[in-house]
Coordinates of C-alpha atoms in Angstrom, one line a residue:
Chain G
M1 CA -76.0 -41.8 -41.8
R2 CA -74.6 -39.8 -44.4
R3 CA -76.4 -41.7 -46.7
A4 CA -79.5 -41.8 -45.2
I5 CA -79.5 -37.9 -44.8
V6 CA -78.7 -37.6 -48.6
F7 CA -81.5 -39.9 -49.7
T8 CA -83.8 -37.4 -47.8
V9 CA -82.4 -34.3 -49.4
A10 CA -82.9 -36.2 -52.4
F11 CA -86.6 -37.0 -52.0
L12 CA -88.1 -34.1 -50.4
L13 CA -86.1 -31.9 -53.6
P14 CA -86.3 -34.5 -56.5
G15 CA -84.0 -32.8 -59.3
L16 CA -82.1 -30.2 -57.3
A17 CA -78.1 -30.6 -57.9
W18 CA -77.6 -29.7 -54.7
S19 CA -74.3 -30.2 -53.4
D20 CA -72.4 -28.3 -56.7
D21 CA -74.6 -24.7 -56.8
R22 CA -75.7 -24.3 -53.3
R23 CA -74.7 -20.8 -52.1
T24 CA -74.7 -19.5 -48.9
G25 CA -76.0 -16.0 -47.5
Y26 CA -71.8 -15.3 -47.1
D27 CA -70.9 -16.7 -50.3
D28 CA -73.5 -13.9 -51.6
M29 CA -71.9 -11.0 -49.4
N30 CA -69.3 -8.3 -50.5
A31 CA -65.8 -8.9 -49.6
D32 CA -66.3 -6.0 -46.9
L33 CA -69.1 -7.7 -45.4
Q34 CA -67.4 -11.0 -45.3
A35 CA -64.5 -9.4 -43.8
L36 CA -66.7 -7.8 -40.9
Q37 CA -67.8 -11.4 -40.4
D38 CA -64.2 -12.6 -40.4
D39 CA -63.1 -10.2 -38.4
P40 CA -62.9 -11.5 -34.5
M41 CA -64.0 -7.7 -33.8
N42 CA -67.5 -8.1 -34.5
P43 CA -70.4 -6.9 -32.6
A44 CA -71.9 -10.5 -33.0
T45 CA -69.5 -11.9 -30.4
F46 CA -71.3 -10.0 -27.7
W47 CA -74.1 -12.1 -27.9
V48 CA -72.0 -15.4 -27.6
L49 CA -70.0 -13.8 -24.6
D50 CA -73.6 -13.1 -22.9
G51 CA -74.6 -16.4 -23.7
E52 CA -71.4 -18.3 -21.8
R53 CA -72.0 -15.9 -18.3
L54 CA -75.6 -16.9 -18.6
W55 CA -75.6 -20.6 -19.5
S56 CA -74.3 -20.6 -15.6
E57 CA -76.2 -18.4 -14.4
P58 CA -78.8 -19.5 -11.8
A59 CA -82.4 -19.0 -12.7
G60 CA -86.1 -19.6 -12.4
T61 CA -87.6 -21.1 -9.2
T62 CA -85.2 -24.2 -9.3
A63 CA -82.5 -21.7 -9.3
Q64 CA -80.3 -24.3 -11.7
S65 CA -78.2 -23.0 -14.5
C66 CA -78.0 -24.7 -17.9
A67 CA -74.3 -25.8 -16.7
D68 CA -76.1 -27.5 -13.6
C69 CA -77.7 -30.1 -15.8
H70 CA -75.4 -29.9 -19.2
G71 CA -72.1 -29.3 -17.9
S72 CA -70.2 -27.6 -20.2
A73 CA -71.9 -26.6 -23.3
E74 CA -68.3 -26.7 -25.6
D75 CA -69.0 -30.8 -24.9
S76 CA -72.6 -31.4 -24.3
M77 CA -74.3 -28.4 -26.7
Q78 CA -71.3 -29.4 -29.9
G79 CA -73.5 -30.1 -33.0
V80 CA -77.0 -29.6 -31.4
A81 CA -77.7 -26.3 -33.6
A82 CA -76.5 -28.5 -36.1
R83 CA -79.4 -31.0 -36.0
Y84 CA -82.3 -29.1 -35.0
P85 CA -85.5 -28.7 -35.2
S86 CA -86.5 -31.9 -33.1
F87 CA -88.7 -33.6 -31.6
D88 CA -90.0 -33.0 -28.2
E89 CA -90.8 -36.0 -26.4
S90 CA -93.5 -34.5 -24.0
S91 CA -96.1 -31.9 -26.2
G92 CA -95.7 -34.4 -29.1
T93 CA -94.4 -31.6 -31.5
A94 CA -91.2 -30.3 -33.6
V95 CA -89.6 -27.4 -31.8
D96 CA -86.7 -25.5 -32.7
L97 CA -83.8 -24.8 -31.1
L98 CA -85.2 -21.4 -29.8
G99 CA -88.2 -23.4 -28.4
R100 CA -86.2 -26.1 -26.9
I101 CA -84.2 -23.4 -24.5
A102 CA -88.2 -21.9 -23.8
L103 CA -88.5 -25.1 -23.0
C104 CA -85.8 -26.2 -20.0
Q105 CA -86.3 -22.2 -19.0
S106 CA -90.0 -23.6 -18.0
R107 CA -89.9 -27.1 -17.8
H108 CA -86.2 -27.1 -15.8
Q109 CA -85.4 -23.8 -14.3
Q110 CA -89.5 -22.8 -14.1
T111 CA -88.8 -19.1 -15.1
A112 CA -91.9 -16.9 -15.3
Q113 CA -93.5 -17.3 -18.3
P114 CA -94.6 -16.3 -20.6
R115 CA -91.6 -14.8 -22.1
D116 CA -91.0 -13.0 -25.0
R117 CA -89.0 -15.5 -27.9
S118 CA -87.3 -12.5 -28.9
D119 CA -86.3 -12.1 -25.2
P120 CA -82.5 -10.7 -25.1
D121 CA -81.2 -13.2 -22.8
R122 CA -82.9 -16.4 -24.4
L123 CA -81.0 -15.3 -28.0
A124 CA -77.5 -15.1 -26.5
L125 CA -78.3 -18.3 -25.0
L126 CA -78.9 -19.4 -28.7
A127 CA -76.3 -17.8 -29.8
Y128 CA -73.9 -19.7 -27.4
V129 CA -75.6 -22.8 -28.3
T130 CA -75.1 -22.1 -31.6
H131 CA -71.9 -21.2 -31.7
Q132 CA -70.9 -24.7 -30.1
S133 CA -71.8 -25.9 -34.0
R134 CA -70.0 -23.5 -35.5
G135 CA -67.9 -24.8 -38.9
L136 CA -69.8 -28.3 -38.5
P137 CA -72.5 -29.9 -41.1
I138 CA -76.0 -28.9 -40.9
M139 CA -77.0 -32.8 -40.2
P140 CA -81.2 -32.8 -40.0
D141 CA -82.5 -34.9 -37.3
E142 CA -84.1 -38.2 -39.2
D143 CA -86.7 -38.8 -36.7
P144 CA -89.2 -40.0 -38.5
R145 CA -91.7 -38.4 -36.0
L146 CA -90.3 -35.0 -37.6
A147 CA -91.5 -36.1 -41.3
P148 CA -95.3 -34.8 -41.6
A149 CA -93.8 -31.4 -40.2
R150 CA -91.0 -31.3 -42.8
A151 CA -93.5 -32.4 -45.1
R152 CA -95.8 -29.2 -44.2
G153 CA -92.5 -26.9 -44.6
E154 CA -91.7 -28.3 -48.1
A155 CA -95.5 -27.7 -48.8
L156 CA -95.4 -24.4 -47.4
F157 CA -92.1 -23.0 -49.2
S158 CA -94.0 -23.1 -52.2
S159 CA -97.5 -22.1 -51.2
R160 CA -97.7 -18.4 -52.5
M161 CA -98.8 -16.0 -50.2
G162 CA -99.8 -12.6 -48.8
Q163 CA -100.9 -9.6 -51.7
L164 CA -98.1 -10.3 -54.0
N165 CA -99.1 -13.6 -54.2
L166 CA -95.4 -15.0 -54.1
S167 CA -94.1 -18.2 -52.8
C168 CA -91.0 -18.5 -50.9
A169 CA -89.5 -20.8 -53.4
Q170 CA -90.3 -18.5 -56.6
C171 CA -87.3 -15.6 -54.8
H172 CA -85.1 -18.2 -53.2
D173 CA -85.0 -21.3 -56.4
D174 CA -86.7 -19.9 -58.9
N175 CA -84.8 -16.3 -59.2
A176 CA -82.1 -16.7 -56.8
G177 CA -78.7 -15.2 -57.9
G178 CA -81.3 -12.6 -59.3
Y179 CA -81.6 -8.8 -57.8
L180 CA -84.1 -7.3 -55.9
A181 CA -84.0 -3.4 -55.9
A182 CA -79.8 -3.7 -54.8
A183 CA -80.2 -7.1 -53.1
R184 CA -79.1 -10.3 -54.2
I185 CA -81.6 -13.4 -53.8
P186 CA -80.0 -15.8 -51.6
Q187 CA -80.9 -19.2 -51.9
A188 CA -82.3 -19.1 -48.6
H189 CA -80.1 -21.4 -46.5
P190 CA -80.0 -21.3 -43.2
T191 CA -76.9 -22.0 -42.0
G192 CA -76.1 -18.9 -39.7
Y193 CA -79.0 -18.0 -37.3
P194 CA -79.4 -16.4 -35.2
Q195 CA -77.1 -13.7 -36.8
Y196 CA -76.1 -10.3 -36.5
R197 CA -78.3 -7.7 -39.2
L198 CA -77.2 -4.6 -40.1
E199 CA -80.6 -4.3 -40.8
W200 CA -81.5 -4.3 -37.5
E201 CA -78.1 -3.6 -35.8
T202 CA -78.5 -6.3 -33.2
I203 CA -79.0 -10.5 -33.8
G204 CA -82.5 -12.3 -34.0
S205 CA -83.3 -15.4 -35.1
L206 CA -84.6 -17.2 -37.9
D207 CA -88.3 -16.1 -37.0
R208 CA -87.3 -12.3 -37.4
R209 CA -86.1 -13.2 -40.7
L210 CA -89.0 -15.2 -42.1
A211 CA -91.4 -12.6 -40.8
G212 CA -89.1 -9.9 -42.9
C213 CA -90.2 -12.2 -45.9
M214 CA -93.8 -12.8 -45.4
T215 CA -94.0 -8.9 -44.9
G216 CA -92.4 -8.2 -47.7
V217 CA -95.1 -10.3 -49.7
R218 CA -97.4 -8.3 -47.7
A219 CA -98.5 -11.0 -46.0
D220 CA -99.8 -11.7 -42.1
P221 CA -96.4 -13.3 -40.9
F222 CA -96.7 -16.8 -39.2
A223 CA -96.4 -16.2 -35.4
P224 CA -92.8 -16.6 -34.1
G225 CA -92.2 -20.3 -33.0
S226 CA -95.4 -21.3 -34.3
P227 CA -95.5 -24.9 -35.9
E228 CA -95.8 -23.4 -39.7
L229 CA -92.3 -21.7 -38.9
V230 CA -90.7 -24.8 -37.3
A231 CA -91.9 -26.8 -40.7
L232 CA -90.5 -24.0 -42.7
E233 CA -87.3 -24.8 -40.6
L234 CA -86.9 -28.1 -41.1
F235 CA -87.2 -28.0 -44.5
L236 CA -84.9 -25.8 -45.1
K237 CA -82.7 -27.1 -42.7
S238 CA -83.0 -30.2 -44.7
R239 CA -82.4 -28.2 -48.2
A240 CA -79.0 -27.1 -46.7
A241 CA -77.8 -30.4 -45.2
G242 CA -74.3 -30.6 -44.9
L243 CA -73.7 -26.7 -45.5
T244 CA -71.4 -25.2 -42.6
V245 CA -73.1 -23.9 -39.8
E246 CA -71.7 -20.2 -39.3
A247 CA -71.9 -19.0 -35.8
L248 CA -72.5 -16.4 -35.6
P249 CA -72.9 -14.6 -39.0
I250 CA -73.3 -10.9 -40.1
R251 CA -75.5 -10.2 -42.7
P252 CA -76.4 -6.8 -44.3
Chain N
M1 CA -72.6 -4.3 -21.9
S2 CA -69.2 -5.5 -22.5
V3 CA -66.3 -4.3 -24.5
L4 CA -64.0 -6.0 -26.5
I5 CA -60.6 -4.5 -26.5
N6 CA -57.7 -5.8 -29.0
I7 CA -54.2 -4.4 -27.6
P8 CA -51.1 -6.5 -27.6
D9 CA -49.7 -7.4 -24.3
S10 CA -46.0 -6.5 -24.8
A11 CA -44.2 -4.3 -27.2
A12 CA -40.9 -3.5 -27.9
P13 CA -39.2 0.4 -27.1
G14 CA -40.7 2.7 -29.3
E15 CA -43.1 0.3 -31.4
I16 CA -46.5 1.4 -32.6
I17 CA -48.9 -0.9 -31.4
E18 CA -52.4 -0.7 -32.9
I19 CA -55.5 -0.9 -30.6
K20 CA -59.1 -1.8 -31.8
L21 CA -62.1 -1.0 -29.4
L22 CA -65.4 -2.8 -29.8
I23 CA -68.2 -1.1 -27.3
Q24 CA -71.7 -3.2 -27.4
H25 CA -74.2 -0.3 -27.7
P26 CA -77.0 0.2 -29.5
M27 CA -76.3 3.8 -30.3
E28 CA -79.9 5.4 -30.6
T29 CA -79.5 8.2 -32.9
G30 CA -82.6 10.3 -31.3
F31 CA -83.6 10.6 -34.8
R32 CA -86.0 7.7 -35.1
T33 CA -88.9 6.5 -34.8
G34 CA -90.5 3.5 -32.3
P35 CA -93.1 1.4 -33.3
D36 CA -95.6 3.7 -31.6
G37 CA -94.6 6.6 -33.8
A38 CA -93.0 8.8 -31.3
L39 CA -89.0 9.7 -31.1
V40 CA -86.7 6.9 -29.6
P41 CA -84.9 9.3 -27.0
R42 CA -80.9 9.5 -28.0
D43 CA -78.7 7.2 -26.5
I44 CA -75.1 7.0 -27.5
I45 CA -71.5 7.2 -26.5
E46 CA -70.0 10.8 -26.7
S47 CA -66.8 9.9 -26.3
V48 CA -63.9 7.3 -26.2
T49 CA -60.5 8.4 -24.5
C50 CA -57.3 6.0 -23.8
L51 CA -54.9 7.1 -21.6
Y52 CA -51.3 6.1 -21.1
L53 CA -50.0 6.2 -17.5
G54 CA -52.6 8.6 -16.8
E55 CA -52.0 10.6 -19.6
E56 CA -54.6 11.3 -22.5
V57 CA -53.2 10.0 -25.8
F58 CA -56.1 9.1 -27.7
R59 CA -59.6 10.7 -27.8
A60 CA -62.8 9.8 -30.1
D61 CA -66.1 11.7 -29.9
L62 CA -68.8 9.9 -31.7
Y63 CA -71.5 11.5 -33.1
P64 CA -74.9 9.4 -34.0
A65 CA -73.6 8.8 -37.4
I66 CA -71.4 5.9 -35.6
T67 CA -72.4 2.2 -36.1
A68 CA -74.7 0.4 -33.3
N69 CA -71.9 -1.7 -31.1
P70 CA -69.2 1.1 -31.9
F71 CA -65.8 0.5 -33.6
V72 CA -62.7 2.6 -33.0
G73 CA -59.0 1.8 -33.8
F74 CA -55.7 4.1 -33.4
H75 CA -52.5 3.8 -32.5
L76 CA -50.0 4.4 -29.3
R77 CA -46.0 4.0 -29.6
A78 CA -44.8 2.3 -26.6
D79 CA -42.0 3.2 -24.5
T80 CA -43.0 2.7 -20.8
T81 CA -44.3 -1.1 -19.1
G82 CA -47.7 0.4 -17.0
E83 CA -51.6 0.9 -17.8
I84 CA -53.4 2.0 -20.4
E85 CA -57.1 2.8 -19.5
F86 CA -59.8 2.9 -21.5
I87 CA -62.9 5.0 -20.8
W88 CA -66.3 5.8 -22.8
T89 CA -69.1 8.3 -21.9
D90 CA -72.6 8.1 -23.0
N91 CA -75.0 11.2 -23.3
A92 CA -76.2 10.8 -20.1
G93 CA -73.2 11.0 -18.8
V94 CA -72.6 7.5 -17.7
T95 CA -68.7 6.5 -17.7
S96 CA -67.3 2.6 -18.0
R97 CA -63.7 2.1 -17.7
E98 CA -61.7 -0.9 -18.6
A99 CA -57.6 -0.8 -18.5
R100 CA -54.8 -3.2 -19.7
T101 CA -50.9 -3.7 -18.7
L102 CA -48.6 -3.0 -21.9
T103 CA -45.2 -4.8 -20.9
V104 CA -42.5 -2.7 -22.8
A105 CA -39.1 -4.1 -23.0
Chain T
M1 CA -97.3 -15.2 -65.9
T2 CA -93.9 -13.7 -66.2
L3 CA -95.2 -10.7 -66.7
S4 CA -97.3 -10.6 -63.3
R5 CA -94.0 -11.8 -61.5
R6 CA -92.4 -9.3 -62.6
T7 CA -94.9 -6.8 -61.5
A8 CA -95.0 -8.3 -58.2
L9 CA -91.3 -8.4 -57.7
T10 CA -91.4 -4.5 -58.8
A11 CA -93.9 -3.8 -56.1
L12 CA -91.5 -5.3 -54.1
L13 CA -88.7 -2.7 -55.1
S14 CA -90.3 -0.3 -52.6
L15 CA -89.5 -2.1 -49.8
P16 CA -88.1 -1.3 -47.4
L17 CA -89.7 1.7 -46.2
V18 CA -87.4 4.5 -45.1
L19 CA -88.3 5.5 -41.6
Q20 CA -89.7 9.3 -41.5
T21 CA -86.9 11.0 -39.3
R22 CA -88.7 14.7 -37.6
A23 CA -85.2 16.3 -38.3
A24 CA -84.4 18.3 -41.3
L25 CA -81.5 15.9 -43.0
A26 CA -77.8 17.5 -43.4
T27 CA -77.3 18.9 -46.7
P28 CA -73.9 19.7 -48.4
E29 CA -74.2 23.2 -47.0
S30 CA -74.9 22.7 -43.3
M31 CA -72.1 20.1 -43.9
Q32 CA -69.8 23.2 -45.3
A33 CA -71.3 25.3 -42.1
A34 CA -70.0 22.1 -39.7
L35 CA -66.5 22.2 -41.4
D36 CA -66.3 25.3 -41.5
D37 CA -66.6 25.5 -37.7
F38 CA -63.9 22.8 -37.3
T39 CA -61.8 24.8 -39.4
G40 CA -62.6 28.6 -37.9
G41 CA -63.1 29.4 -41.8
A42 CA -59.2 28.2 -42.3
P43 CA -58.6 27.1 -46.1
V44 CA -58.9 23.3 -46.3
T45 CA -56.0 21.8 -48.8
P46 CA -57.0 18.8 -50.4
G47 CA -54.2 15.9 -49.9
R48 CA -51.9 14.6 -47.3
V49 CA -55.2 12.5 -45.7
T50 CA -55.7 9.3 -47.3
L51 CA -59.3 8.3 -46.5
K52 CA -60.5 4.5 -46.9
I53 CA -64.2 4.0 -47.4
P54 CA -65.5 0.8 -49.7
L55 CA -67.4 2.7 -52.9
L56 CA -70.3 0.3 -52.9
V57 CA -71.5 -0.3 -49.7
E58 CA -74.6 -2.9 -49.1
N59 CA -76.0 -1.5 -45.9
G60 CA -75.4 2.0 -44.8
N61 CA -76.0 0.8 -41.0
S62 CA -72.5 -0.2 -41.0
V63 CA -69.8 1.4 -43.4
P64 CA -66.1 0.5 -42.9
L65 CA -63.9 3.8 -42.5
S66 CA -60.5 4.3 -42.1
V67 CA -57.8 7.8 -42.0
S68 CA -54.5 8.0 -42.8
V69 CA -52.6 10.8 -42.6
D70 CA -48.9 11.9 -43.9
S71 CA -47.3 13.2 -41.0
P72 CA -44.2 12.5 -38.5
M73 CA -46.4 12.5 -35.5
T74 CA -43.3 14.1 -33.6
A75 CA -43.8 17.0 -30.5
E76 CA -43.9 19.7 -32.9
D77 CA -45.1 18.2 -36.1
H78 CA -48.2 15.8 -35.7
V79 CA -51.8 15.3 -36.6
E80 CA -53.9 17.0 -34.0
Q81 CA -57.5 16.3 -35.2
I82 CA -59.2 14.7 -37.6
A83 CA -62.8 15.1 -38.8
I84 CA -65.0 13.1 -40.6
F85 CA -68.2 14.6 -41.8
N86 CA -71.2 13.4 -44.0
E87 CA -73.6 15.7 -46.3
I88 CA -76.6 13.4 -45.8
N89 CA -77.2 12.4 -42.6
P90 CA -79.7 14.1 -39.8
L91 CA -76.4 15.5 -38.5
P92 CA -73.1 16.5 -40.5
D93 CA -71.1 15.6 -37.7
T94 CA -69.6 11.9 -37.9
A95 CA -66.3 11.6 -36.1
R96 CA -63.7 13.2 -34.1
F97 CA -60.4 11.9 -33.3
H98 CA -57.9 13.7 -31.1
L99 CA -54.4 12.3 -31.6
G100 CA -51.2 13.4 -30.4
P101 CA -47.4 12.5 -30.2
R102 CA -47.6 9.5 -28.5
S103 CA -50.2 8.5 -31.2
G104 CA -46.8 7.4 -33.4
L105 CA -48.8 7.1 -36.3
A106 CA -52.0 9.1 -37.6
A107 CA -54.1 6.3 -38.5
V108 CA -57.6 5.5 -37.2
E109 CA -60.6 3.6 -38.4
T110 CA -64.1 3.5 -37.0
R111 CA -67.7 1.8 -38.6
I112 CA -70.3 4.7 -39.5
R113 CA -74.3 4.9 -40.4
L114 CA -74.4 6.5 -43.9
N115 CA -78.2 7.7 -45.0
G116 CA -77.9 6.7 -48.3
S117 CA -75.4 7.6 -51.6
Q118 CA -72.9 10.7 -50.3
T119 CA -69.7 12.4 -50.8
V120 CA -67.5 11.6 -47.3
H121 CA -65.1 13.8 -46.0
A122 CA -62.0 13.8 -43.7
V123 CA -60.6 16.8 -42.5
A124 CA -57.1 16.7 -40.8
R125 CA -55.6 19.9 -38.3
M126 CA -52.0 20.0 -37.9
T127 CA -50.0 21.3 -35.3
D128 CA -49.1 24.3 -37.8
G129 CA -52.6 25.0 -38.1
S130 CA -53.1 23.9 -41.5
F131 CA -55.6 21.5 -42.6
W132 CA -55.7 19.0 -45.0
S133 CA -58.6 16.6 -46.6
A134 CA -59.6 14.0 -48.5
T135 CA -63.2 13.2 -49.8
T136 CA -64.7 9.8 -51.4
D137 CA -68.1 9.1 -52.9
V138 CA -69.7 6.3 -51.3
I139 CA -72.5 4.6 -53.2
V140 CA -75.5 3.2 -50.7
T141 CA -77.7 0.7 -51.8
A142 CA -79.3 0.1 -48.5
P143 CA -79.4 3.3 -46.4
A144 CA -79.5 3.4 -42.5
C145 CA -82.6 4.1 -41.0
R146 CA -84.3 2.0 -42.5
E147 CA -86.7 -1.1 -41.0
V148 CA -89.1 -3.4 -42.8

C-alpha cells in the first residue's frame, strides 16, 4: 500500500526529492503564529465545535442527522479527510470532501438546494470531519478512476494563467522559500484545509485559497467545487502524500 | 456563537489563577466596506466582565482594534468557593453570560 | 525569461490591496489626545509597565499582546486600569482593562489588530493617581483591513 503511494507520487513528479525537503505552511510560519495554532484557545476550535453540534442535528426533508447514518464521527470519519478527494459512483466524477458533504446533504438529508459551497454550517461540518484526521498522514485515494482528474490537476499546476502569465509551479516549485513582498512563498502543500486565515478572520476551504492565488495572478478563478479545482486538489494531495493533516490550522 | 473559557476547577486559598476567554464573534469594525462598496455596520463586543461571588473583579473594554474572535486573559486571587460569572456585551446592548464554579480548598 | 518573471513577481507586490477606509486614520496626535483623555493630562512616567508584543508581525489582523505592571495589588496600592493605544488604526483606543486587588496580579493579555507598522502604547493608572507606561515599535508586514 505505502509502496503504491510512493510509486504514484514518483510517477507524477519525477525527480522531486519529496521525502526530505518538503515544508508545510506550518513550517513556514513564525513562532508566534505556530504558538497560536498550538494554543487550545485558538479561534479555529469554534468551527470544530459547531460542526460537532451539527453532526447530530436532524436536517432536510428526511430529518436525518449525519450521526443517524454515520454514527460517531470519531470512528466513521477517522482518516477520511486524509484520503480525499474521492470518486463518486453515482455521478462518475471526482469529489472533494466539501462536495461529498454537500452530496450527503442533498441526496441523503434532502436539504434545500442549491446551497452555497461556503455555507457556514457546511464549512463547520467540513471542519469537524477533517478534525477526525488530525495528525494522520495524507494518503491519496488510489482509485484508478481518479487518475485522469489527477493528471489534469498536474497539467493545471504547471499551466501559465492570468495577466501575469504565471503557473502555480513557477511560484510553488521554482520559487518556494523565496519571498513575495514580505510573505514567504510556500511549497503549497494542502496539509490544512479548511483553515483559519488571519487574513479572512474566519475559516475557509481550499477553494477559497486557490481562488485567492488565481486572483493574485490576475486570472478568473475556477468556480468553487469545479472539476478544475478538484483536479488541482487531487494533484496537490499526491504531491503532499505522507505529510500530516493539520486540523485546524492557523495561517497568516 | 460560543465561548471557550479556560479556568481551573479548583485553587488553594490565596492562589492567583489565570483565566482566559475566547469569544466567537466577527468584531466587525464599522470601518470596512463590503463587496457592494457600502460600509459594513459595526458589530463588536464592547465589554467583557468577570464577577466573582457577584462582585466585579475584572472588566475589559474592547474597541474595533481587537481581533475577530476576541481573546482576553487576566488573573484572579482565589479565596472563597463560589461562582465566577462572565458577561460580555456587544454594541447593540446584547448581553451573553456563562458561569463556572471555582472550588477553593 | 528570468527578467519577465521578476517583472511579474514585482507586479504581484501590489497585492494585497488595502481596503479603503472612510474614517480618518488615527495619527500620533489623535493618539496623544486619547491618551490625555485617559490621564486627564497628568504626567506619564515610563516604567513599571512591561508590554510584550512581537516586534515583527506577519499579519496585522492578529497580534498577541500582553501587559504586566509592577504592583503589589493590595487594597491600598494596586493598578486600577491599563489602557492600550495605537497610532494609526482608525481609532487610537485599542483596549482598556479594569483591575483591582482581587486581580492578585496585574497581568493581562489579548490579541489586537494593527493597520501597519507603528508604536503601541500601554499606560497604567495606579491607586495613587500616577500613570506609568511602556511602548513598543511593531513592524507589520501585512496590515489589518486588507482583502485580496
